[in-house]
Each structure stands twice: as structure tokens, then as C-alpha cells.
Amino acid sequence: MTDMRTDTRLGEVLSSAPPVLTDAEALSLARQHFGITGALKRLTSERDLNIRISTAQQSYVLKLANPAEPAQVTDLQTKALLRLETSGLPVPKVIRTTTGATEVFTLHGTLRLLTYLEGTPQHLTPRTPTQARAMATMAARLTLSLQGFTHPAAGYVLQWDIKQASALRPMLATVPDDLQALARATLDRFDAIAPELQSLRWQVVHNDLNPHNVLVSPDNSDVIAGVLDFGDMVHTPLICDAAIAASYCIDPARPLESLLHFARAYHAILPLTKPEALLFPDLVATRMLTTITIASARAARYPENAPYILRNVATARQGLTALATIPSPTLLNTLETL
């Protein structure tokens, strides 16, 4: 098996550890550039450094980008959030510096300050059909709000982007042995449909609507209260973004029913074309495989952060296994009913 400590196939950003700041350094930067100070709480993150700063008035998130992330990619995320400021959607707002800037280039990397969104992390709540429908609706509304948004860095290569799934093949050795056959079959299927992606609708999308990036109302977990972490934004077929959100809403006990339930809720807000609908199940499975493969590779590389890195693997594993039990003709015939 390849030693993932020296493997570079994940890409530079996914192969780089998050940046490091002491509490004193973080407070100093927050005070110097944004004029705030308060109590600190470190937040979990795969690639960036995120620190919550609570003041008497409100809470913020001080974000230090991974040093391997190009500055233009960070700017893509910032510009997208600025675009969404008037959308009415529950997303973080960009706080300007004392000089009016939205980003600060420091010796530690690109620094930003965002509002902290209150709510209960979705992954801590029971999954229900109503919550899945709300998630589909939110995903569609977010994509609609980003229609027409462009940025020169949006075409960068990110392995989490479903359309890049073919590059997962060298990393399949890190996938658990009992999933090897299914992993290879899923990737073979993606390779077969990949040429069809070029003819679909493309735009900049969130690209990571997983339950750790979504907040729900503390009073009603079926109400979406916030969408976080725009760090995986990319220009890709919009159906890929829908497939990502759906991959975390599949009920292993009712895979076909839950897949169709999500697709219909999404379709009611942002109607899918027939080619998009027919590719949807394979793209959902591909995202599940992407989650399993990248997480397995990164956990091997950073065992000290493995619990966080592997947080979505159990759900992906169950979903991928369940979808594999449904014959392809049944999936396609069902999706044609949208």
C-alpha cells in the first residue's frame, strides 16, 4: 500500500495541514485588522484554521486560509459571500477590516472575519424526510442565488469536485478491503458517464453541503438555519452540487424512495433537465465514493485528525452500499418521473 504521508495525489491543498496560530497571535490579528477582541474557541476544520471570537455584541469566525490555497481561490469564496449578502439566505457575512478591506494578507496566510451563525449542527440531529426536503430546497435556492456569478479562480482543480472523480483511482488502495469491488465499479460507472457532463448546465456552486456545514433551528431540526464553509466552491455542472447534498440525505433503509424524495424537492425549486435527472443517481454514488476515498487517504496521512476527517464516511458507506442494491434500470425509470 502507498505511504500516504508522502503521497501528493490529493493535491497540494488537501495534502497540507491547517495553519497554526497561538491564541495571542489570533487576538492580536483580530484587534489589529478588525478592531475586535473577545473570548476564543477553536473550531474544527479540515484545511483552514477557524477560531470563534465572542464579543459582548456578537460572535465572529476568524478564518486563516490554508497556506497551500491560492489567494485567488480564497477571493472566490469571499466574492461569493458578498454576492449572497442580499439573497436572504442564512449564510455568513463578510466583515470588513478597519480600512474597509474584505481580506488581509498576513505572514500566516490570508485572513478573513465572518459572522458566526447560531444553530444546531445538522449532523447532531435525526434525519427525517422533512429535513431532507428542506435541505433540497436550500441547495436549490443557493444555486439559484449564485447563477451568473463568475470568478477567474472558479475553474481550479479540486478533488472534492465530482467531475474530478476519475483521479480517485490511484487512491482506491486506501479504501477498506470490503468496499474495494464496489468502489471500483462505482468509479467505472462514473468514467462511462463523465463525457455527458460537458453538455449540462454549469455554474459556480457551494460544492460541500454536508451535515457538518449545515445548521438547523434549535427549536425545529427540520428547519435549515445556516449554511457554512464555502471553501470547496468551484465551477462545475450544477447537478453535481445537488448530488452532493443528496448523498447525505439517502436513507439506507429506503434508498430509492429517499433519492426520489430529495430530487423532487430540488426539482420543485430548480427544475432539472432530463439528462441531469438521469445522471443524478450515478453522481450521488460518485460523491459517496469521493467522501470515502479522500477521507481514507487523509486519515492515513493525518491520523491525529482522523476522527474529524472520517466524520462523514459511515453515512457515505451506508448510502453507497444501499444504492448499489437498486438495479440501474429501476433508478433511471424512477428519475424519469420528475
PDB file of N, CA and C in Angstrom, residues 131-208:
ATOM      1  N   GLN A 131     -36.659  17.054   6.859  1.00  0.00           N
ATOM      2  CA  GLN A 131     -35.364  17.730   6.849  1.00  0.00           C
ATOM      3  C   GLN A 131     -34.678  17.574   5.496  1.00  0.00           C
ATOM      4  N   ALA A 132     -34.779  16.391   4.909  1.00  0.00           N
ATOM      5  CA  ALA A 132     -34.180  16.161   3.589  1.00  0.00           C
ATOM      6  C   ALA A 132     -34.815  17.075   2.547  1.00  0.00           C
ATOM      7  N   ARG A 133     -36.127  17.241   2.624  1.00  0.00           N
ATOM      8  CA  ARG A 133     -36.814  18.133   1.688  1.00  0.00           C
ATOM      9  C   ARG A 133     -36.354  19.574   1.888  1.00  0.00           C
ATOM     10  N   ALA A 134     -36.187  19.982   3.151  1.00  0.00           N
ATOM     11  CA  ALA A 134     -35.697  21.333   3.438  1.00  0.00           C
ATOM     12  C   ALA A 134     -34.273  21.514   2.913  1.00  0.00           C
ATOM     13  N   MET A 135     -33.468  20.456   3.022  1.00  0.00           N
ATOM     14  CA  MET A 135     -32.100  20.530   2.540  1.00  0.00           C
ATOM     15  C   MET A 135     -32.068  20.662   1.020  1.00  0.00           C
ATOM     16  N   ALA A 136     -32.929  19.914   0.335  1.00  0.00           N
ATOM     17  CA  ALA A 136     -33.015  20.002  -1.119  1.00  0.00           C
ATOM     18  C   ALA A 136     -33.450  21.403  -1.551  1.00  0.00           C
ATOM     19  N   THR A 137     -34.419  21.948  -0.832  1.00  0.00           N
ATOM     20  CA  THR A 137     -34.896  23.301  -1.140  1.00  0.00           C
ATOM     21  C   THR A 137     -33.794  24.330  -0.934  1.00  0.00           C
ATOM     22  N   MET A 138     -33.051  24.206   0.166  1.00  0.00           N
ATOM     23  CA  MET A 138     -31.964  25.144   0.437  1.00  0.00           C
ATOM     24  C   MET A 138     -30.874  25.020  -0.621  1.00  0.00           C
ATOM     25  N   ALA A 139     -30.527  23.804  -1.005  1.00  0.00           N
ATOM     26  CA  ALA A 139     -29.497  23.601  -2.022  1.00  0.00           C
ATOM     27  C   ALA A 139     -29.895  24.262  -3.336  1.00  0.00           C
ATOM     28  N   ALA A 140     -31.148  24.090  -3.725  1.00  0.00           N
ATOM     29  CA  ALA A 140     -31.626  24.684  -4.974  1.00  0.00           C
ATOM     30  C   ALA A 140     -31.646  26.211  -4.890  1.00  0.00           C
ATOM     31  N   ARG A 141     -32.092  26.757  -3.765  1.00  0.00           N
ATOM     32  CA  ARG A 141     -32.134  28.212  -3.606  1.00  0.00           C
ATOM     33  C   ARG A 141     -30.727  28.809  -3.636  1.00  0.00           C
ATOM     34  N   LEU A 142     -29.783  28.122  -3.023  1.00  0.00           N
ATOM     35  CA  LEU A 142     -28.414  28.613  -3.014  1.00  0.00           C
ATOM     36  C   LEU A 142     -27.834  28.623  -4.427  1.00  0.00           C
ATOM     37  N   THR A 143     -28.076  27.556  -5.171  1.00  0.00           N
ATOM     38  CA  THR A 143     -27.588  27.501  -6.550  1.00  0.00           C
ATOM     39  C   THR A 143     -28.234  28.590  -7.402  1.00  0.00           C
ATOM     40  N   LEU A 144     -29.527  28.808  -7.224  1.00  0.00           N
ATOM     41  CA  LEU A 144     -30.205  29.873  -7.972  1.00  0.00           C
ATOM     42  C   LEU A 144     -29.614  31.237  -7.644  1.00  0.00           C
ATOM     43  N   SER A 145     -29.279  31.461  -6.377  1.00  0.00           N
ATOM     44  CA  SER A 145     -28.723  32.759  -5.963  1.00  0.00           C
ATOM     45  C   SER A 145     -27.324  32.988  -6.523  1.00  0.00           C
ATOM     46  N   LEU A 146     -26.639  31.919  -6.874  1.00  0.00           N
ATOM     47  CA  LEU A 146     -25.289  32.039  -7.438  1.00  0.00           C
ATOM     48  C   LEU A 146     -25.284  32.029  -8.963  1.00  0.00           C
ATOM     49  N   GLN A 147     -26.445  31.888  -9.582  1.00  0.00           N
ATOM     50  CA  GLN A 147     -26.492  31.898 -11.040  1.00  0.00           C
ATOM     51  C   GLN A 147     -25.942  33.212 -11.579  1.00  0.00           C
ATOM     52  N   GLY A 148     -25.080  33.114 -12.566  1.00  0.00           N
ATOM     53  CA  GLY A 148     -24.482  34.304 -13.167  1.00  0.00           C
ATOM     54  C   GLY A 148     -23.234  34.785 -12.464  1.00  0.00           C
ATOM     55  N   PHE A 149     -22.928  34.242 -11.295  1.00  0.00           N
ATOM     56  CA  PHE A 149     -21.707  34.633 -10.576  1.00  0.00           C
ATOM     57  C   PHE A 149     -20.499  33.994 -11.244  1.00  0.00           C
ATOM     58  N   THR A 150     -19.499  34.796 -11.517  1.00  0.00           N
ATOM     59  CA  THR A 150     -18.277  34.289 -12.149  1.00  0.00           C
ATOM     60  C   THR A 150     -17.056  34.782 -11.375  1.00  0.00           C
ATOM     61  N   HIS A 151     -15.967  34.051 -11.527  1.00  0.00           N
ATOM     62  CA  HIS A 151     -14.719  34.429 -10.883  1.00  0.00           C
ATOM     63  C   HIS A 151     -13.591  33.719 -11.620  1.00  0.00           C
ATOM     64  N   PRO A 152     -12.453  34.392 -11.836  1.00  0.00           N
ATOM     65  CA  PRO A 152     -11.364  33.760 -12.596  1.00  0.00           C
ATOM     66  C   PRO A 152     -10.786  32.505 -11.963  1.00  0.00           C
ATOM     67  N   ALA A 153     -10.988  32.328 -10.657  1.00  0.00           N
ATOM     68  CA  ALA A 153     -10.420  31.148  -9.997  1.00  0.00           C
ATOM     69  C   ALA A 153     -11.405  29.985  -9.916  1.00  0.00           C
ATOM     70  N   ALA A 154     -12.627  30.168 -10.418  1.00  0.00           N
ATOM     71  CA  ALA A 154     -13.666  29.152 -10.220  1.00  0.00           C
ATOM     72  C   ALA A 154     -13.393  27.847 -10.961  1.00  0.00           C
ATOM     73  N   GLY A 155     -12.486  27.864 -11.908  1.00  0.00           N
ATOM     74  CA  GLY A 155     -12.199  26.655 -12.665  1.00  0.00           C
ATOM     75  C   GLY A 155     -11.046  25.839 -12.117  1.00  0.00           C
ATOM     76  N   TYR A 156     -10.603  26.144 -10.909  1.00  0.00           N
ATOM     77  CA  TYR A 156      -9.441  25.428 -10.380  1.00  0.00           C
ATOM     78  C   TYR A 156      -9.781  23.968 -10.106  1.00  0.00           C
ATOM     79  N   VAL A 157      -8.768  23.134 -10.025  1.00  0.00           N
ATOM     80  CA  VAL A 157      -8.971  21.696  -9.835  1.00  0.00           C
ATOM     81  C   VAL A 157      -9.023  21.383  -8.344  1.00  0.00           C
ATOM     82  N   LEU A 158     -10.129  20.788  -7.914  1.00  0.00           N
ATOM     83  CA  LEU A 158     -10.311  20.374  -6.531  1.00  0.00           C
ATOM     84  C   LEU A 158     -10.806  18.933  -6.549  1.00  0.00           C
ATOM     85  N   GLN A 159     -10.149  18.064  -5.823  1.00  0.00           N
ATOM     86  CA  GLN A 159     -10.514  16.652  -5.876  1.00  0.00           C
ATOM     87  C   GLN A 159     -11.914  16.389  -5.324  1.00  0.00           C
ATOM     88  N   TRP A 160     -12.426  17.260  -4.468  1.00  0.00           N
ATOM     89  CA  TRP A 160     -13.784  17.098  -3.950  1.00  0.00           C
ATOM     90  C   TRP A 160     -14.848  17.378  -5.000  1.00  0.00           C
ATOM     91  N   ASP A 161     -14.480  17.978  -6.107  1.00  0.00           N
ATOM     92  CA  ASP A 161     -15.399  18.255  -7.206  1.00  0.00           C
ATOM     93  C   ASP A 161     -15.730  16.928  -7.898  1.00  0.00           C
ATOM     94  N   ILE A 162     -16.999  16.574  -7.975  1.00  0.00           N
ATOM     95  CA  ILE A 162     -17.386  15.269  -8.525  1.00  0.00           C
ATOM     96  C   ILE A 162     -16.811  15.038  -9.910  1.00  0.00           C
ATOM     97  N   LYS A 163     -16.747  16.075 -10.717  1.00  0.00           N
ATOM     98  CA  LYS A 163     -16.275  15.856 -12.087  1.00  0.00           C
ATOM     99  C   LYS A 163     -14.812  15.423 -12.143  1.00  0.00           C
ATOM    100  N   GLN A 164     -14.095  15.546 -11.045  1.00  0.00           N
ATOM    101  CA  GLN A 164     -12.692  15.127 -10.977  1.00  0.00           C
ATOM    102  C   GLN A 164     -12.548  13.691 -10.454  1.00  0.00           C
ATOM    103  N   ALA A 165     -13.642  12.958 -10.351  1.00  0.00           N
ATOM    104  CA  ALA A 165     -13.621  11.659  -9.677  1.00  0.00           C
ATOM    105  C   ALA A 165     -12.672  10.648 -10.302  1.00  0.00           C
ATOM    106  N   SER A 166     -12.435  10.740 -11.596  1.00  0.00           N
ATOM    107  CA  SER A 166     -11.537   9.767 -12.235  1.00  0.00           C
ATOM    108  C   SER A 166     -10.157   9.761 -11.597  1.00  0.00           C
ATOM    109  N   ALA A 167      -9.753  10.898 -11.049  1.00  0.00           N
ATOM    110  CA  ALA A 167      -8.427  10.995 -10.413  1.00  0.00           C
ATOM    111  C   ALA A 167      -8.376  10.282  -9.074  1.00  0.00           C
ATOM    112  N   LEU A 168      -9.497   9.751  -8.617  1.00  0.00           N
ATOM    113  CA  LEU A 168      -9.507   9.000  -7.362  1.00  0.00           C
ATOM    114  C   LEU A 168      -8.858   7.620  -7.503  1.00  0.00           C
ATOM    115  N   ARG A 169      -8.782   7.124  -8.722  1.00  0.00           N
ATOM    116  CA  ARG A 169      -8.393   5.727  -8.922  1.00  0.00           C
ATOM    117  C   ARG A 169      -7.068   5.358  -8.239  1.00  0.00           C
ATOM    118  N   PRO A 170      -6.016   6.180  -8.324  1.00  0.00           N
ATOM    119  CA  PRO A 170      -4.773   5.801  -7.636  1.00  0.00           C
ATOM    120  C   PRO A 170      -4.903   5.734  -6.113  1.00  0.00           C
ATOM    121  N   MET A 171      -5.955   6.368  -5.565  1.00  0.00           N
ATOM    122  CA  MET A 171      -6.133   6.384  -4.104  1.00  0.00           C
ATOM    123  C   MET A 171      -7.038   5.276  -3.594  1.00  0.00           C
ATOM    124  N   LEU A 172      -7.618   4.485  -4.479  1.00  0.00           N
ATOM    125  CA  LEU A 172      -8.562   3.460  -4.052  1.00  0.00           C
ATOM    126  C   LEU A 172      -7.926   2.431  -3.119  1.00  0.00           C
ATOM    127  N   ALA A 173      -6.613   2.325  -3.141  1.00  0.00           N
ATOM    128  CA  ALA A 173      -5.936   1.370  -2.253  1.00  0.00           C
ATOM    129  C   ALA A 173      -6.179   1.685  -0.788  1.00  0.00           C
ATOM    130  N   THR A 174      -6.538   2.926  -0.469  1.00  0.00           N
ATOM    131  CA  THR A 174      -6.781   3.305   0.927  1.00  0.00           C
ATOM    132  C   THR A 174      -8.193   2.970   1.389  1.00  0.00           C
ATOM    133  N   VAL A 175      -9.070   2.621   0.439  1.00  0.00           N
ATOM    134  CA  VAL A 175     -10.455   2.280   0.781  1.00  0.00           C
ATOM    135  C   VAL A 175     -10.475   0.915   1.489  1.00  0.00           C
ATOM    136  N   PRO A 176     -11.330   0.728   2.503  1.00  0.00           N
ATOM    137  CA  PRO A 176     -11.411  -0.563   3.193  1.00  0.00           C
ATOM    138  C   PRO A 176     -11.575  -1.726   2.219  1.00  0.00           C
ATOM    139  N   ASP A 177     -10.969  -2.855   2.558  1.00  0.00           N
ATOM    140  CA  ASP A 177     -10.937  -4.002   1.651  1.00  0.00           C
ATOM    141  C   ASP A 177     -12.329  -4.469   1.244  1.00  0.00           C
ATOM    142  N   ASP A 178     -13.286  -4.433   2.174  1.00  0.00           N
ATOM    143  CA  ASP A 178     -14.616  -4.950   1.842  1.00  0.00           C
ATOM    144  C   ASP A 178     -15.404  -4.036   0.907  1.00  0.00           C
ATOM    145  N   LEU A 179     -14.875  -2.840   0.636  1.00  0.00           N
ATOM    146  CA  LEU A 179     -15.530  -1.916  -0.296  1.00  0.00           C
ATOM    147  C   LEU A 179     -14.794  -1.810  -1.627  1.00  0.00           C
ATOM    148  N   GLN A 180     -13.698  -2.526  -1.772  1.00  0.00           N
ATOM    149  CA  GLN A 180     -12.871  -2.380  -2.961  1.00  0.00           C
ATOM    150  C   GLN A 180     -13.644  -2.646  -4.255  1.00  0.00           C
ATOM    151  N   ALA A 181     -14.372  -3.741  -4.318  1.00  0.00           N
ATOM    152  CA  ALA A 181     -15.086  -4.089  -5.547  1.00  0.00           C
ATOM    153  C   ALA A 181     -16.139  -3.041  -5.887  1.00  0.00           C
ATOM    154  N   LEU A 182     -16.910  -2.617  -4.874  1.00  0.00           N
ATOM    155  CA  LEU A 182     -17.942  -1.605  -5.100  1.00  0.00           C
ATOM    156  C   LEU A 182     -17.321  -0.270  -5.484  1.00  0.00           C
ATOM    157  N   ALA A 183     -16.204   0.084  -4.859  1.00  0.00           N
ATOM    158  CA  ALA A 183     -15.526   1.341  -5.176  1.00  0.00           C
ATOM    159  C   ALA A 183     -15.089   1.365  -6.637  1.00  0.00           C
ATOM    160  N   ARG A 184     -14.509   0.292  -7.096  1.00  0.00           N
ATOM    161  CA  ARG A 184     -14.025   0.239  -8.480  1.00  0.00           C
ATOM    162  C   ARG A 184     -15.187   0.217  -9.474  1.00  0.00           C
ATOM    163  N   ALA A 185     -16.263  -0.464  -9.133  1.00  0.00           N
ATOM    164  CA  ALA A 185     -17.434  -0.492 -10.009  1.00  0.00           C
ATOM    165  C   ALA A 185     -18.074   0.891 -10.103  1.00  0.00           C
ATOM    166  N   THR A 186     -18.128   1.594  -8.971  1.00  0.00           N
ATOM    167  CA  THR A 186     -18.697   2.948  -8.956  1.00  0.00           C
ATOM    168  C   THR A 186     -17.869   3.891  -9.812  1.00  0.00           C
ATOM    169  N   LEU A 187     -16.555   3.779  -9.710  1.00  0.00           N
ATOM    170  CA  LEU A 187     -15.686   4.649 -10.490  1.00  0.00           C
ATOM    171  C   LEU A 187     -15.734   4.282 -11.972  1.00  0.00           C
ATOM    172  N   ASP A 188     -15.863   3.008 -12.279  1.00  0.00           N
ATOM    173  CA  ASP A 188     -16.022   2.592 -13.678  1.00  0.00           C
ATOM    174  C   ASP A 188     -17.284   3.218 -14.269  1.00  0.00           C
ATOM    175  N   ARG A 189     -18.353   3.208 -13.490  1.00  0.00           N
ATOM    176  CA  ARG A 189     -19.606   3.792 -13.962  1.00  0.00           C
ATOM    177  C   ARG A 189     -19.454   5.295 -14.176  1.00  0.00           C
ATOM    178  N   PHE A 190     -18.759   5.969 -13.264  1.00  0.00           N
ATOM    179  CA  PHE A 190     -18.549   7.404 -13.455  1.00  0.00           C
ATOM    180  C   PHE A 190     -17.760   7.670 -14.733  1.00  0.00           C
ATOM    181  N   ASP A 191     -16.709   6.917 -14.944  1.00  0.00           N
ATOM    182  CA  ASP A 191     -15.902   7.118 -16.151  1.00  0.00           C
ATOM    183  C   ASP A 191     -16.746   6.956 -17.415  1.00  0.00           C
ATOM    184  N   ALA A 192     -17.744   6.079 -17.348  1.00  0.00           N
ATOM    185  CA  ALA A 192     -18.594   5.847 -18.515  1.00  0.00           C
ATOM    186  C   ALA A 192     -19.519   7.037 -18.787  1.00  0.00           C
ATOM    187  N   ILE A 193     -19.977   7.713 -17.736  1.00  0.00           N
ATOM    188  CA  ILE A 193     -20.916   8.829 -17.931  1.00  0.00           C
ATOM    189  C   ILE A 193     -20.233  10.186 -17.974  1.00  0.00           C
ATOM    190  N   ALA A 194     -18.955  10.256 -17.577  1.00  0.00           N
ATOM    191  CA  ALA A 194     -18.260  11.544 -17.467  1.00  0.00           C
ATOM    192  C   ALA A 194     -18.349  12.406 -18.733  1.00  0.00           C
ATOM    193  N   PRO A 195     -18.245  11.840 -19.948  1.00  0.00           N
ATOM    194  CA  PRO A 195     -18.333  12.699 -21.147  1.00  0.00           C
ATOM    195  C   PRO A 195     -19.666  13.437 -21.256  1.00  0.00           C
ATOM    196  N   GLU A 196     -20.722  12.908 -20.653  1.00  0.00           N
ATOM    197  CA  GLU A 196     -22.033  13.551 -20.744  1.00  0.00           C
ATOM    198  C   GLU A 196     -22.117  14.828 -19.912  1.00  0.00           C
ATOM    199  N   LEU A 197     -21.209  15.005 -18.956  1.00  0.00           N
ATOM    200  CA  LEU A 197     -21.253  16.189 -18.097  1.00  0.00           C
ATOM    201  C   LEU A 197     -21.041  17.476 -18.884  1.00  0.00           C
ATOM    202  N   GLN A 198     -20.287  17.407 -19.955  1.00  0.00           N
ATOM    203  CA  GLN A 198     -19.960  18.616 -20.720  1.00  0.00           C
ATOM    204  C   GLN A 198     -21.188  19.308 -21.294  1.00  0.00           C
ATOM    205  N   SER A 199     -22.249  18.551 -21.561  1.00  0.00           N
ATOM    206  CA  SER A 199     -23.437  19.126 -22.199  1.00  0.00           C
ATOM    207  C   SER A 199     -24.451  19.673 -21.200  1.00  0.00           C
ATOM    208  N   LEU A 200     -24.165  19.568 -19.906  1.00  0.00           N
ATOM    209  CA  LEU A 200     -25.105  20.008 -18.891  1.00  0.00           C
ATOM    210  C   LEU A 200     -24.902  21.478 -18.523  1.00  0.00           C
ATOM    211  N   ARG A 201     -25.759  22.006 -17.660  1.00  0.00           N
ATOM    212  CA  ARG A 201     -25.631  23.384 -17.186  1.00  0.00           C
ATOM    213  C   ARG A 201     -24.519  23.471 -16.138  1.00  0.00           C
ATOM    214  N   TRP A 202     -23.630  24.426 -16.322  1.00  0.00           N
ATOM    215  CA  TRP A 202     -22.505  24.622 -15.396  1.00  0.00           C
ATOM    216  C   TRP A 202     -22.636  25.985 -14.732  1.00  0.00           C
ATOM    217  N   GLN A 203     -22.163  26.076 -13.495  1.00  0.00           N
ATOM    218  CA  GLN A 203     -22.071  27.355 -12.799  1.00  0.00           C
ATOM    219  C   GLN A 203     -21.235  27.173 -11.543  1.00  0.00           C
ATOM    220  N   VAL A 204     -20.955  28.261 -10.844  1.00  0.00           N
ATOM    221  CA  VAL A 204     -20.272  28.195  -9.554  1.00  0.00           C
ATOM    222  C   VAL A 204     -21.285  27.721  -8.510  1.00  0.00           C
ATOM    223  N   VAL A 205     -20.881  26.731  -7.705  1.00  0.00           N
ATOM    224  CA  VAL A 205     -21.772  26.165  -6.688  1.00  0.00           C
ATOM    225  C   VAL A 205     -21.033  26.021  -5.363  1.00  0.00           C
ATOM    226  N   HIS A 206     -21.792  25.778  -4.299  1.00  0.00           N
ATOM    227  CA  HIS A 206     -21.217  25.605  -2.966  1.00  0.00           C
ATOM    228  C   HIS A 206     -20.309  24.391  -2.915  1.00  0.00           C
ATOM    229  N   ASN A 207     -20.793  23.254  -3.400  1.00  0.00           N
ATOM    230  CA  ASN A 207     -19.985  22.047  -3.608  1.00  0.00           C
ATOM    231  C   ASN A 207     -19.672  21.255  -2.338  1.00  0.00           C
ATOM    232  N   ASP A 208     -20.312  21.579  -1.207  1.00  0.00           N
ATOM    233  CA  ASP A 208     -20.000  20.809   0.001  1.00  0.00           C
ATOM    234  C   ASP A 208     -21.115  20.911   1.034  1.00  0.00           C
TER     235      ASP A 208
END
